[in-house]
C-alpha cells in the first residue's frame, strides 16, 4: 500500500509520543523542551525601579525646567542598585538613583543624569522631557502565579534567563532522544577504509554522516551503529546496538532489490510494519514500523533520498519525541526561475537555491536532480515542492519550498 506524503506523515507521527519527562539542572536544559508550565513564585521586578541613572523627583516640580531656566533641587541621598532608599522624595527635593535602584516613595519621575549637572548635594535640571517617566513598576515583567515559561517551549537563551529569574534551579524536560543510525550495503565502508574507495572498490557511507548530523540538528543524540552487510545475520546482530534507543533510522535495503533485507530482518526480529511506500520522488521506498515499542524509520539508500525523507519524516518524529509542539518546518512561497516538468504523478521535492530579490524569494534548481547527487544537496537551501497534480511549473510561477538548514534565511543585513 502506497501513501501520500501527508498520509504517511500522519501514520508515522500517530505512533510516536513525547518521551517521559525528567528533572535536570537548569543549565543542562538548554535546547530541550519544557515538560511542565513553570509558574513564577515572585513578582519581578520586586520594586519600582529606575530605568535611568538620574534623579528621582516629582514631575510637578520639574515640568517647567529648561536650559534657560533650570530647576535646582536639594539632593537628599544617593541610592545605588542593591540599596534601599532611607528617605522619601518630598515636594521640592530629589534623590539621586542609579539604574535598577528602587525609586523612593513620593517620586513619580526619574530625570536622566544627562539632563542635569550631575550634582551630589544639589542638582540643576535643565530639561523636562523625562517628567512622569523612567519608573519601571514592580511586577511589570512577572506576577506571582503567572506562567513564566509554558510547557512545550524550547529552552533557548531567553527561556533559560526567565527560568533563572523565577528560581527554577531544576526543570522538568523531555529527554533528548537517542537515535540509532544504521547504514546497510556491501558496497559501503567508513573512512578508515578509504583506500578501498580510492581503488574504486567501495563507496563511503555518506548517509551515516548526513543522517547523524541531521539527528543532532533536530535535537537528538546520534548513536552510530555503523554498516551492516547485505545479509540477514549481519543485520540481526548489529540491530542489538539499538537497544535502549528511542528511534532507529536505517538507510538502504528497503527497495525491491534481491538483497534488500531490511524489511525481512526487522519482521523476523518482531517488528510491526506500518508502511512501505510513499508517493513521492525522490525516496519512494520508505519503511516505518515499531520494534518492541521503538519506532523504526527505514530511509532509502540513495543519499539525496535519505536526506529528503529525513526532512519530511524523521525530523518531525525526533521533534515529537523531544516534546515539541511544532514538528514541521513552515513552507514559504517563492517564485520559480526555471520551467519544471515532472514525469511521474508523484509529489516531487527538488533541490533549489532560494535567493531574495527585493521583497521576493526566487528559487532556482541546483542542476540535475538525480537522487545520488549529494553535492547538489550541499548547495541547496530548500526543497521545491511540486504536488503530483501540478505536472508543470513555468518560469515566474509561484510555488512553495521547504527551507532546509538555516541558509534560506541568511545574507540579509539590517539596513538601519
Ligand atoms: P539501496 O537503497 O540499498 O538499494 O541503495 C540505493 C543506493 O544508495 C545505492 O546506490 C547505494 O550504493 C546507495 N547507498 C546506500 N546506502 C548508502 C550509504 N549509507 N551512504 C551512501 N550511499 C548509500
Ligand atoms: Mg543496498
GROMACS .gro file of N, CA and C in nm, residues 18-24 33-36 171-176 321-322:
model
   57
   18UNK      N    1   0.578   1.199   2.291
   18UNK     CA    2   0.693   1.261   2.358
   18UNK      C    3   0.752   1.168   2.465
   19UNK      N    4   0.883   1.174   2.479
   19UNK     CA    5   0.950   1.092   2.579
   19UNK      C    6   0.914   1.141   2.719
   20UNK      N    7   0.919   1.048   2.815
   20UNK     CA    8   0.882   1.081   2.953
   20UNK      C    9   0.972   1.194   3.006
   21UNK      N   10   0.913   1.283   3.085
   21UNK     CA   11   0.992   1.394   3.140
   21UNK      C   12   1.092   1.348   3.245
   22UNK      N   13   1.198   1.425   3.259
   22UNK     CA   14   1.289   1.404   3.371
   22UNK      C   15   1.339   1.539   3.419
   23UNK      N   16   1.391   1.539   3.542
   23UNK     CA   17   1.433   1.665   3.603
   23UNK      C   18   1.581   1.685   3.579
   24UNK      N   19   1.619   1.803   3.532
   24UNK     CA   20   1.761   1.831   3.509
   24UNK      C   21   1.795   1.969   3.567
   33UNK      N   22   1.305   2.061   2.564
   33UNK     CA   23   1.168   2.113   2.566
   33UNK      C   24   1.111   2.099   2.707
   34UNK      N   25   1.056   2.207   2.756
   34UNK     CA   26   0.999   2.209   2.890
   34UNK      C   27   0.876   2.119   2.896
   35UNK      N   28   0.868   2.034   3.000
   35UNK     CA   29   0.759   1.937   3.007
   35UNK      C   30   0.645   1.982   3.097
   36UNK      N   31   0.662   2.094   3.165
   36UNK     CA   32   0.556   2.144   3.255
   36UNK      C   33   0.558   2.296   3.250
  171UNK      N   34   1.453   2.184   3.623
  171UNK     CA   35   1.329   2.188   3.545
  171UNK      C   36   1.296   2.049   3.491
  172UNK      N   37   1.169   2.028   3.467
  172UNK     CA   38   1.123   1.904   3.405
  172UNK      C   39   1.130   1.924   3.253
  173UNK      N   40   1.207   1.839   3.188
  173UNK     CA   41   1.219   1.849   3.042
  173UNK      C   42   1.198   1.709   2.981
  174UNK      N   43   1.173   1.707   2.853
  174UNK     CA   44   1.173   1.579   2.782
  174UNK      C   45   1.317   1.544   2.749
  175UNK      N   46   1.347   1.419   2.768
  175UNK     CA   47   1.481   1.370   2.740
  175UNK      C   48   1.516   1.393   2.593
  176UNK      N   49   1.645   1.411   2.568
  176UNK     CA   50   1.693   1.418   2.430
  176UNK      C   51   1.685   1.278   2.370
  321UNK      N   52   0.931   1.336   1.965
  321UNK     CA   53   0.992   1.266   2.080
  321UNK      C   54   1.046   1.367   2.181
  322UNK      N   55   1.101   1.477   2.130
  322UNK     CA   56   1.156   1.583   2.217
  322UNK      C   57   1.049   1.660   2.291
   0.00000   0.00000   0.00000
